[in-house]
């Protein structure tokens, strides 16, 4: 007798592996949509539809997703899942395991409230499944309209949703947050009162990336000195490979789109400002960013900075990318004690509150 399988779980696993390997959103969406459609049905109904060949009559179920469900309902590991597991579930980096084991959370992630691909609850559930004690939800701020940035009103509603999501967990905490744009004058793209209500604020430059070095340096330092800034996100803004489609092997081979050179700024001055303000420098694990470059990461270590190893995940499967950042951190001698997301949530929140707290 074949073992019982969960077809919804198999669909989600397929989506996770596609996301993890930076496949296009279009390919992933088919499996996430199918999983959501079947999750709304009683399991007996799903089994009946599969056994009678009627799955394709359900909105959101196509040929490939129906095949996965039919094999799963029959107790077989779906062929497509086997293929994906063999092709995409390998190591993402050569090292970094010791540091990855020390991480307790992730301070940079996006949901479908801005430019992410999945609901808040699904991002939280995946983070918990990966063993995180906490993850910060950091959707974009209003100015980034291309990414559906959150107006103050939408962000306020999101805070209520996060509170509801947290009710489903006992040992995981979804932190409130934002990835706030650093404006050209160094101001932050959200109101002071609202920023003060959030657990974590990641401040990033997304515009005017080619501005002169002196002006960019002033801009970044002004944002770093803002008491609401906790993490300086992807500090150079570079893309080392295609930022739209990527490659299934994460090898750097591109399939469209353009790489982007790093911004120019006085790294010594910026990182010294981070060290003085107690702001963490993000080690962004996205395979198309790998930001900051290793030379700058070593400079930040020399300046005595704090760090946050984050995924900048826009889909659940991308939450598994932290090993990439850990490998780069270890290569540059980043001390584990200086990485804020190795800290227990109580210490993390105390640091975010005043930037002076450190674990005992």
mmCIF file of C-alpha atoms in Angstrom:
data_model
loop_
_atom_site.group_PDB
_atom_site.id
_atom_site.type_symbol
_atom_site.label_atom_id
_atom_site.label_comp_id
_atom_site.label_asym_id
_atom_site.label_seq_id
_atom_site.Cartn_x
_atom_site.Cartn_y
_atom_site.Cartn_z
ATOM 1 C CA UNK A 1 0.000 0.000 0.000
ATOM 2 C CA UNK A 2 1.380 3.379 -1.009
ATOM 3 C CA UNK A 3 1.963 5.864 1.830
ATOM 4 C CA UNK A 4 -0.440 8.761 2.202
ATOM 5 C CA UNK A 5 0.857 12.023 0.748
ATOM 6 C CA UNK A 6 -0.394 15.576 1.008
ATOM 7 C CA UNK A 7 -0.875 16.990 -2.525
ATOM 8 C CA UNK A 8 -1.061 20.572 -1.242
ATOM 9 C CA UNK A 9 2.258 20.109 0.545
ATOM 10 C CA UNK A 10 3.769 18.645 -2.631
ATOM 11 C CA UNK A 11 2.594 21.632 -4.684
ATOM 12 C CA UNK A 12 4.058 24.011 -2.129
ATOM 13 C CA UNK A 13 7.322 22.097 -2.093
ATOM 14 C CA UNK A 14 7.563 22.418 -5.873
ATOM 15 C CA UNK A 15 6.979 26.162 -5.578
ATOM 16 C CA UNK A 16 9.563 26.418 -2.784
ATOM 17 C CA UNK A 17 12.240 24.721 -4.880
ATOM 18 C CA UNK A 18 11.469 26.891 -7.907
ATOM 19 C CA UNK A 19 11.702 30.035 -5.757
ATOM 20 C CA UNK A 20 14.895 28.845 -4.114
ATOM 21 C CA UNK A 21 16.522 28.493 -7.540
ATOM 22 C CA UNK A 22 15.394 31.958 -8.682
ATOM 23 C CA UNK A 23 12.992 30.721 -11.332
ATOM 24 C CA UNK A 24 10.545 33.189 -12.846
ATOM 25 C CA UNK A 25 7.541 34.306 -10.829
ATOM 26 C CA UNK A 26 5.253 33.073 -13.616
ATOM 27 C CA UNK A 27 6.397 29.466 -13.206
ATOM 28 C CA UNK A 28 6.095 29.594 -9.435
ATOM 29 C CA UNK A 29 2.671 31.204 -9.419
ATOM 30 C CA UNK A 30 1.055 28.203 -11.104
ATOM 31 C CA UNK A 31 1.970 25.953 -8.185
ATOM 32 C CA UNK A 32 1.178 28.470 -5.447
ATOM 33 C CA UNK A 33 -2.215 29.139 -7.075
ATOM 34 C CA UNK A 34 -2.981 25.449 -7.393
ATOM 35 C CA UNK A 35 -1.999 24.809 -3.765
ATOM 36 C CA UNK A 36 -4.290 27.599 -2.581
ATOM 37 C CA UNK A 37 -7.186 26.297 -4.703
ATOM 38 C CA UNK A 38 -6.891 22.760 -3.326
ATOM 39 C CA UNK A 39 -6.285 23.879 0.262
ATOM 40 C CA UNK A 40 -9.796 25.357 0.213
ATOM 41 C CA UNK A 41 -11.313 21.938 -0.598
ATOM 42 C CA UNK A 42 -11.880 18.943 1.705
ATOM 43 C CA UNK A 43 -9.161 16.279 1.161
ATOM 44 C CA UNK A 44 -11.779 13.706 0.113
ATOM 45 C CA UNK A 45 -12.963 16.038 -2.642
ATOM 46 C CA UNK A 46 -9.410 16.480 -3.887
ATOM 47 C CA UNK A 47 -8.945 12.705 -3.953
ATOM 48 C CA UNK A 48 -12.192 12.229 -5.864
ATOM 49 C CA UNK A 49 -11.302 14.887 -8.433
ATOM 50 C CA UNK A 50 -7.876 13.322 -8.915
ATOM 51 C CA UNK A 51 -9.202 9.796 -9.315
ATOM 52 C CA UNK A 52 -11.807 10.854 -11.880
ATOM 53 C CA UNK A 53 -9.493 13.077 -13.924
ATOM 54 C CA UNK A 54 -11.545 16.152 -13.047
ATOM 55 C CA UNK A 55 -8.854 18.323 -11.454
ATOM 56 C CA UNK A 56 -8.430 20.423 -14.576
ATOM 57 C CA UNK A 57 -11.972 21.724 -14.178
ATOM 58 C CA UNK A 58 -10.874 23.595 -11.043
ATOM 59 C CA UNK A 59 -9.810 27.187 -11.652
ATOM 60 C CA UNK A 60 -6.078 27.487 -11.049
ATOM 61 C CA UNK A 61 -5.274 23.842 -11.875
ATOM 62 C CA UNK A 62 -3.382 23.210 -15.111
ATOM 63 C CA UNK A 63 -1.841 20.186 -16.789
ATOM 64 C CA UNK A 64 1.444 20.190 -14.874
ATOM 65 C CA UNK A 65 -0.119 20.926 -11.472
ATOM 66 C CA UNK A 66 -2.851 18.317 -12.040
ATOM 67 C CA UNK A 67 -0.213 15.700 -12.800
ATOM 68 C CA UNK A 68 1.586 16.499 -9.541
ATOM 69 C CA UNK A 69 -1.661 16.200 -7.566
ATOM 70 C CA UNK A 70 -2.747 12.953 -9.238
ATOM 71 C CA UNK A 71 0.547 11.250 -8.442
ATOM 72 C CA UNK A 72 0.527 12.620 -4.899
ATOM 73 C CA UNK A 73 -3.043 11.437 -4.224
ATOM 74 C CA UNK A 74 -2.008 7.997 -5.514
ATOM 75 C CA UNK A 75 0.722 7.935 -2.854
ATOM 76 C CA UNK A 76 3.567 8.471 -5.313
ATOM 77 C CA UNK A 77 6.186 11.149 -5.059
ATOM 78 C CA UNK A 78 5.422 13.300 -8.105
ATOM 79 C CA UNK A 79 7.914 12.930 -10.953
ATOM 80 C CA UNK A 80 8.271 16.693 -11.284
ATOM 81 C CA UNK A 81 9.056 17.035 -7.598
ATOM 82 C CA UNK A 82 11.710 14.313 -7.878
ATOM 83 C CA UNK A 83 13.240 16.090 -10.875
ATOM 84 C CA UNK A 84 13.263 19.461 -9.131
ATOM 85 C CA UNK A 85 14.720 18.024 -5.942
ATOM 86 C CA UNK A 86 17.595 16.492 -7.878
ATOM 87 C CA UNK A 87 18.191 19.675 -9.867
ATOM 88 C CA UNK A 88 17.675 22.450 -7.344
ATOM 89 C CA UNK A 89 17.944 21.285 -3.740
ATOM 90 C CA UNK A 90 21.731 21.138 -3.624
ATOM 91 C CA UNK A 91 23.994 23.431 -1.644
ATOM 92 C CA UNK A 92 23.741 27.131 -2.362
ATOM 93 C CA UNK A 93 27.245 27.908 -1.082
ATOM 94 C CA UNK A 94 30.484 26.083 -0.364
ATOM 95 C CA UNK A 95 30.596 27.029 3.318
ATOM 96 C CA UNK A 96 28.828 29.034 5.948
ATOM 97 C CA UNK A 97 27.147 26.161 7.801
ATOM 98 C CA UNK A 98 28.466 27.067 11.257
ATOM 99 C CA UNK A 99 27.241 30.632 10.964
ATOM 100 C CA UNK A 100 23.927 29.585 9.440
ATOM 101 C CA UNK A 101 23.326 27.343 12.457
ATOM 102 C CA UNK A 102 23.838 30.365 14.719
ATOM 103 C CA UNK A 103 21.250 32.534 12.963
ATOM 104 C CA UNK A 104 17.897 32.882 14.710
ATOM 105 C CA UNK A 105 16.064 34.939 12.121
ATOM 106 C CA UNK A 106 15.940 37.119 9.026
ATOM 107 C CA UNK A 107 15.408 40.894 9.070
ATOM 108 C CA UNK A 108 14.475 41.561 5.418
ATOM 109 C CA UNK A 109 11.543 39.916 3.623
ATOM 110 C CA UNK A 110 8.659 40.948 1.372
ATOM 111 C CA UNK A 111 5.077 39.780 0.922
ATOM 112 C CA UNK A 112 2.414 40.300 -1.722
ATOM 113 C CA UNK A 113 1.517 43.530 0.058
ATOM 114 C CA UNK A 114 4.350 45.120 -1.944
ATOM 115 C CA UNK A 115 6.403 43.298 -4.596
ATOM 116 C CA UNK A 116 6.600 39.849 -3.006
ATOM 117 C CA UNK A 117 4.753 36.896 -4.454
ATOM 118 C CA UNK A 118 3.069 35.292 -1.435
ATOM 119 C CA UNK A 119 0.750 36.226 1.442
ATOM 120 C CA UNK A 120 2.165 37.254 4.800
ATOM 121 C CA UNK A 121 0.973 34.057 6.505
ATOM 122 C CA UNK A 122 2.743 31.863 3.957
ATOM 123 C CA UNK A 123 6.015 33.762 4.340
ATOM 124 C CA UNK A 124 5.757 33.411 8.123
ATOM 125 C CA UNK A 125 4.932 29.692 7.991
ATOM 126 C CA UNK A 126 7.899 28.990 5.713
ATOM 127 C CA UNK A 127 10.264 30.956 7.944
ATOM 128 C CA UNK A 128 9.070 28.949 10.939
ATOM 129 C CA UNK A 129 9.497 25.691 8.987
ATOM 130 C CA UNK A 130 13.097 26.690 8.240
ATOM 131 C CA UNK A 131 13.751 26.919 11.966
ATOM 132 C CA UNK A 132 13.674 30.684 12.422
ATOM 133 C CA UNK A 133 12.643 32.095 15.790
ATOM 134 C CA UNK A 134 11.702 35.372 14.109
ATOM 135 C CA UNK A 135 11.513 37.077 10.726
ATOM 136 C CA UNK A 136 10.882 40.732 9.972
ATOM 137 C CA UNK A 137 8.286 41.625 7.358
ATOM 138 C CA UNK A 138 9.788 44.610 5.532
ATOM 139 C CA UNK A 139 7.613 45.580 2.590
ATOM 140 C CA UNK A 140 8.503 48.697 0.616
ATOM 141 C CA UNK A 141 7.653 52.300 1.495
ATOM 142 C CA UNK A 142 5.287 54.645 -0.430
ATOM 143 C CA UNK A 143 7.742 56.263 -2.822
ATOM 144 C CA UNK A 144 8.583 52.950 -4.514
ATOM 145 C CA UNK A 145 5.340 52.789 -6.479
ATOM 146 C CA UNK A 146 6.794 50.302 -8.965
ATOM 147 C CA UNK A 147 6.986 47.851 -6.030
ATOM 148 C CA UNK A 148 3.527 48.755 -4.692
ATOM 149 C CA UNK A 149 5.053 50.516 -1.699
ATOM 150 C CA UNK A 150 2.852 50.781 1.384
ATOM 151 C CA UNK A 151 1.107 54.047 2.160
ATOM 152 C CA UNK A 152 0.844 54.877 5.874
ATOM 153 C CA UNK A 153 -2.753 53.643 5.830
ATOM 154 C CA UNK A 154 -1.818 50.290 4.267
ATOM 155 C CA UNK A 155 1.110 49.854 6.649
ATOM 156 C CA UNK A 156 -1.197 50.446 9.606
ATOM 157 C CA UNK A 157 -3.542 47.741 8.303
ATOM 158 C CA UNK A 158 -0.583 45.435 7.850
ATOM 159 C CA UNK A 159 0.318 45.782 11.516
ATOM 160 C CA UNK A 160 -3.073 44.288 12.405
ATOM 161 C CA UNK A 161 -2.518 41.423 9.945
ATOM 162 C CA UNK A 162 0.882 40.662 11.462
ATOM 163 C CA UNK A 163 -0.701 40.527 14.912
ATOM 164 C CA UNK A 164 -3.269 38.034 13.623
ATOM 165 C CA UNK A 165 -0.603 35.897 11.949
ATOM 166 C CA UNK A 166 1.411 35.746 15.163
ATOM 167 C CA UNK A 167 -1.560 34.213 16.982
ATOM 168 C CA UNK A 168 -0.976 30.999 15.009
ATOM 169 C CA UNK A 169 2.543 30.462 16.421
ATOM 170 C CA UNK A 170 3.920 29.511 19.808
ATOM 171 C CA UNK A 171 7.684 29.677 19.191
ATOM 172 C CA UNK A 172 7.971 31.956 16.173
ATOM 173 C CA UNK A 173 7.533 35.736 16.002
ATOM 174 C CA UNK A 174 6.811 37.703 12.844
ATOM 175 C CA UNK A 175 8.280 41.140 13.478
ATOM 176 C CA UNK A 176 6.745 44.308 12.070
ATOM 177 C CA UNK A 177 8.989 46.296 9.799
ATOM 178 C CA UNK A 178 9.599 48.164 6.586
ATOM 179 C CA UNK A 179 12.244 48.554 3.903
ATOM 180 C CA UNK A 180 12.114 52.321 3.782
ATOM 181 C CA UNK A 181 13.552 54.278 0.879
ATOM 182 C CA UNK A 182 16.428 56.629 1.603
ATOM 183 C CA UNK A 183 15.435 59.850 -0.135
ATOM 184 C CA UNK A 184 17.976 61.941 -2.025
ATOM 185 C CA UNK A 185 18.450 64.256 0.968
ATOM 186 C CA UNK A 186 18.936 61.324 3.352
ATOM 187 C CA UNK A 187 15.445 61.457 4.796
ATOM 188 C CA UNK A 188 13.335 58.321 5.234
ATOM 189 C CA UNK A 189 10.234 57.673 3.150
ATOM 190 C CA UNK A 190 7.766 57.213 6.004
ATOM 191 C CA UNK A 191 6.478 59.262 8.945
ATOM 192 C CA UNK A 192 8.470 59.395 12.173
ATOM 193 C CA UNK A 193 5.566 58.271 14.359
ATOM 194 C CA UNK A 194 4.848 55.225 12.222
ATOM 195 C CA UNK A 195 8.510 54.252 11.935
ATOM 196 C CA UNK A 196 8.665 54.402 15.713
ATOM 197 C CA UNK A 197 5.941 51.752 15.975
ATOM 198 C CA UNK A 198 7.858 49.166 13.944
ATOM 199 C CA UNK A 199 10.144 46.469 15.305
ATOM 200 C CA UNK A 200 12.742 46.709 12.513
ATOM 201 C CA UNK A 201 13.514 49.408 9.935
ATOM 202 C CA UNK A 202 15.740 48.544 6.976
ATOM 203 C CA UNK A 203 16.795 51.708 5.115
ATOM 204 C CA UNK A 204 17.883 51.284 1.483
ATOM 205 C CA UNK A 205 18.727 53.399 -1.544
ATOM 206 C CA UNK A 206 16.586 52.525 -4.579
ATOM 207 C CA UNK A 207 16.828 55.694 -6.683
ATOM 208 C CA UNK A 208 19.481 58.066 -8.078
ATOM 209 C CA UNK A 209 22.012 55.274 -7.693
ATOM 210 C CA UNK A 210 24.523 57.009 -9.957
ATOM 211 C CA UNK A 211 24.668 60.259 -7.985
ATOM 212 C CA UNK A 212 28.190 61.602 -7.263
ATOM 213 C CA UNK A 213 30.121 59.865 -4.497
ATOM 214 C CA UNK A 214 30.197 62.841 -2.120
ATOM 215 C CA UNK A 215 26.446 63.385 -2.400
ATOM 216 C CA UNK A 216 25.709 59.666 -1.998
ATOM 217 C CA UNK A 217 27.933 59.541 1.082
ATOM 218 C CA UNK A 218 26.087 62.464 2.692
ATOM 219 C CA UNK A 219 22.760 60.883 1.780
ATOM 220 C CA UNK A 220 23.617 57.525 3.339
ATOM 221 C CA UNK A 221 25.149 58.982 6.494
ATOM 222 C CA UNK A 222 22.092 61.165 7.075
ATOM 223 C CA UNK A 223 19.874 58.076 6.901
ATOM 224 C CA UNK A 224 22.203 56.075 9.158
ATOM 225 C CA UNK A 225 22.061 58.814 11.788
ATOM 226 C CA UNK A 226 18.270 58.756 11.805
ATOM 227 C CA UNK A 227 17.432 57.014 15.107
ATOM 228 C CA UNK A 228 14.761 54.898 13.387
ATOM 229 C CA UNK A 229 17.247 53.211 11.011
ATOM 230 C CA UNK A 230 18.251 49.767 12.281
ATOM 231 C CA UNK A 231 19.778 48.152 9.189
ATOM 232 C CA UNK A 232 21.476 49.669 6.126
ATOM 233 C CA UNK A 233 20.081 47.542 3.289
ATOM 234 C CA UNK A 234 22.061 46.335 0.216
ATOM 235 C CA UNK A 235 24.405 49.296 0.521
ATOM 236 C CA UNK A 236 25.815 49.482 -3.031
ATOM 237 C CA UNK A 237 22.571 48.684 -4.867
ATOM 238 C CA UNK A 238 24.450 46.483 -7.315
ATOM 239 C CA UNK A 239 23.131 43.550 -9.347
ATOM 240 C CA UNK A 240 25.743 41.011 -10.366
ATOM 241 C CA UNK A 241 23.370 38.936 -12.503
ATOM 242 C CA UNK A 242 19.958 39.354 -14.102
ATOM 243 C CA UNK A 243 17.509 40.753 -11.594
ATOM 244 C CA UNK A 244 14.367 39.545 -13.360
ATOM 245 C CA UNK A 245 14.763 35.892 -14.207
ATOM 246 C CA UNK A 246 18.076 34.566 -12.926
ATOM 247 C CA UNK A 247 19.080 30.990 -13.616
ATOM 248 C CA UNK A 248 18.002 27.689 -12.153
ATOM 249 C CA UNK A 249 21.578 26.830 -11.231
ATOM 250 C CA UNK A 250 22.382 30.184 -9.555
ATOM 251 C CA UNK A 251 25.593 30.044 -11.596
ATOM 252 C CA UNK A 252 25.411 33.599 -12.807
ATOM 253 C CA UNK A 253 24.136 32.741 -16.282
ATOM 254 C CA UNK A 254 21.532 35.281 -17.257
ATOM 255 C CA UNK A 255 18.407 35.042 -19.390
ATOM 256 C CA UNK A 256 17.579 38.685 -19.968
ATOM 257 C CA UNK A 257 17.743 41.867 -17.924
ATOM 258 C CA UNK A 258 20.907 43.721 -16.996
ATOM 259 C CA UNK A 259 23.491 43.660 -14.246
ATOM 260 C CA UNK A 260 24.103 46.962 -12.448
ATOM 261 C CA UNK A 261 27.378 48.347 -11.084
ATOM 262 C CA UNK A 262 27.647 49.414 -7.430
ATOM 263 C CA UNK A 263 26.994 52.958 -6.328
ATOM 264 C CA UNK A 264 29.962 55.102 -5.463
ATOM 265 C CA UNK A 265 30.395 56.370 -1.887
ATOM 266 C CA UNK A 266 33.044 56.765 0.805
ATOM 267 C CA UNK A 267 32.813 53.319 2.356
ATOM 268 C CA UNK A 268 35.064 54.146 5.297
ATOM 269 C CA UNK A 269 32.894 57.120 6.251
ATOM 270 C CA UNK A 270 29.607 55.242 5.764
ATOM 271 C CA UNK A 271 30.687 52.218 7.771
ATOM 272 C CA UNK A 272 32.203 54.373 10.497
ATOM 273 C CA UNK A 273 28.823 56.111 10.765
ATOM 274 C CA UNK A 274 27.116 52.712 11.055
ATOM 275 C CA UNK A 275 29.501 51.639 13.808
ATOM 276 C CA UNK A 276 29.006 54.894 15.699
ATOM 277 C CA UNK A 277 25.191 54.777 15.403
ATOM 278 C CA UNK A 278 24.918 51.058 16.165
ATOM 279 C CA UNK A 279 23.264 50.448 12.780
ATOM 280 C CA UNK A 280 23.778 47.016 11.226
ATOM 281 C CA UNK A 281 25.227 46.654 7.739
ATOM 282 C CA UNK A 282 23.161 44.174 5.775
ATOM 283 C CA UNK A 283 24.866 41.202 4.154
ATOM 284 C CA UNK A 284 22.295 40.672 1.415
ATOM 285 C CA UNK A 285 22.087 37.021 0.410
ATOM 286 C CA UNK A 286 20.192 37.421 -2.862
ATOM 287 C CA UNK A 287 22.299 35.644 -5.508
ATOM 288 C CA UNK A 288 21.815 38.490 -7.967
ATOM 289 C CA UNK A 289 22.927 41.098 -5.401
ATOM 290 C CA UNK A 290 25.657 39.625 -3.139
ATOM 291 C CA UNK A 291 25.874 43.026 -1.517
ATOM 292 C CA UNK A 292 28.174 44.418 -0.201
ATOM 293 C CA UNK A 293 31.094 43.227 -2.349
ATOM 294 C CA UNK A 294 33.696 41.317 -0.363
ATOM 295 C CA UNK A 295 36.187 44.202 -0.264
ATOM 296 C CA UNK A 296 33.569 46.486 1.272
ATOM 297 C CA UNK A 297 32.428 43.770 3.654
ATOM 298 C CA UNK A 298 35.986 43.476 4.945
ATOM 299 C CA UNK A 299 36.085 47.249 5.349
ATOM 300 C CA UNK A 300 32.894 47.128 7.425
ATOM 301 C CA UNK A 301 34.459 44.450 9.636
ATOM 302 C CA UNK A 302 37.529 46.635 10.123
ATOM 303 C CA UNK A 303 35.311 49.555 11.145
ATOM 304 C CA UNK A 304 33.712 47.422 13.874
ATOM 305 C CA UNK A 305 30.213 47.356 12.398
ATOM 306 C CA UNK A 306 27.267 45.252 13.404
ATOM 307 C CA UNK A 307 25.752 43.094 10.652
ATOM 308 C CA UNK A 308 22.484 41.445 9.622
ATOM 309 C CA UNK A 309 22.578 38.462 7.257
ATOM 310 C CA UNK A 310 19.310 38.745 5.363
ATOM 311 C CA UNK A 311 17.662 37.120 2.370
ATOM 312 C CA UNK A 312 15.649 40.049 1.011
ATOM 313 C CA UNK A 313 13.205 37.256 0.144
ATOM 314 C CA UNK A 314 10.317 38.034 -2.192
ATOM 315 C CA UNK A 315 8.971 34.469 -2.076
ATOM 316 C CA UNK A 316 8.933 31.684 0.525
ATOM 317 C CA UNK A 317 11.615 29.574 -1.157
ATOM 318 C CA UNK A 318 14.005 32.511 -1.139
ATOM 319 C CA UNK A 319 14.000 32.483 2.659
ATOM 320 C CA UNK A 320 16.425 29.555 2.314
ATOM 321 C CA UNK A 321 19.152 31.772 0.813
ATOM 322 C CA UNK A 322 20.840 32.786 4.076
ATOM 323 C CA UNK A 323 23.636 30.252 3.619
ATOM 324 C CA UNK A 324 24.893 32.374 0.706
ATOM 325 C CA UNK A 325 25.334 35.373 2.987
ATOM 326 C CA UNK A 326 26.811 33.218 5.749
ATOM 327 C CA UNK A 327 29.457 31.850 3.386
ATOM 328 C CA UNK A 328 30.475 35.381 2.383
ATOM 329 C CA UNK A 329 30.457 36.574 5.994
ATOM 330 C CA UNK A 330 32.760 33.766 7.107
ATOM 331 C CA UNK A 331 35.092 34.430 4.182
ATOM 332 C CA UNK A 332 35.474 38.012 5.418
ATOM 333 C CA UNK A 333 35.895 37.201 9.100
ATOM 334 C CA UNK A 334 32.586 38.608 10.312
ATOM 335 C CA UNK A 335 32.318 37.674 14.014
ATOM 336 C CA UNK A 336 29.112 35.801 14.867
ATOM 337 C CA UNK A 337 28.683 37.984 17.953
ATOM 338 C CA UNK A 338 28.395 41.083 15.759
ATOM 339 C CA UNK A 339 25.540 39.643 13.677
ATOM 340 C CA UNK A 340 22.340 40.938 15.231
ATOM 341 C CA UNK A 341 20.133 38.136 13.921
ATOM 342 C CA UNK A 342 22.135 35.579 15.867
ATOM 343 C CA UNK A 343 20.713 37.223 18.988
ATOM 344 C CA UNK A 344 17.584 36.105 20.866
ATOM 345 C CA UNK A 345 14.528 38.128 19.890
ATOM 346 C CA UNK A 346 14.502 39.985 23.223
ATOM 347 C CA UNK A 347 18.051 41.243 22.658
ATOM 348 C CA UNK A 348 17.347 42.036 19.020
ATOM 349 C CA UNK A 349 14.339 44.174 19.906
ATOM 350 C CA UNK A 350 16.201 45.913 22.724
ATOM 351 C CA UNK A 351 19.011 46.783 20.287
ATOM 352 C CA UNK A 352 16.532 48.019 17.670
ATOM 353 C CA UNK A 353 14.987 50.250 20.308
ATOM 354 C CA UNK A 354 18.139 52.174 21.227
ATOM 355 C CA UNK A 355 21.098 50.685 19.221
ATOM 356 C CA UNK A 356 23.177 50.434 22.392
ATOM 357 C CA UNK A 357 21.960 47.117 23.792
ATOM 358 C CA UNK A 358 24.117 44.041 23.357
ATOM 359 C CA UNK A 359 23.481 40.473 24.581
ATOM 360 C CA UNK A 360 24.866 39.767 28.040
#
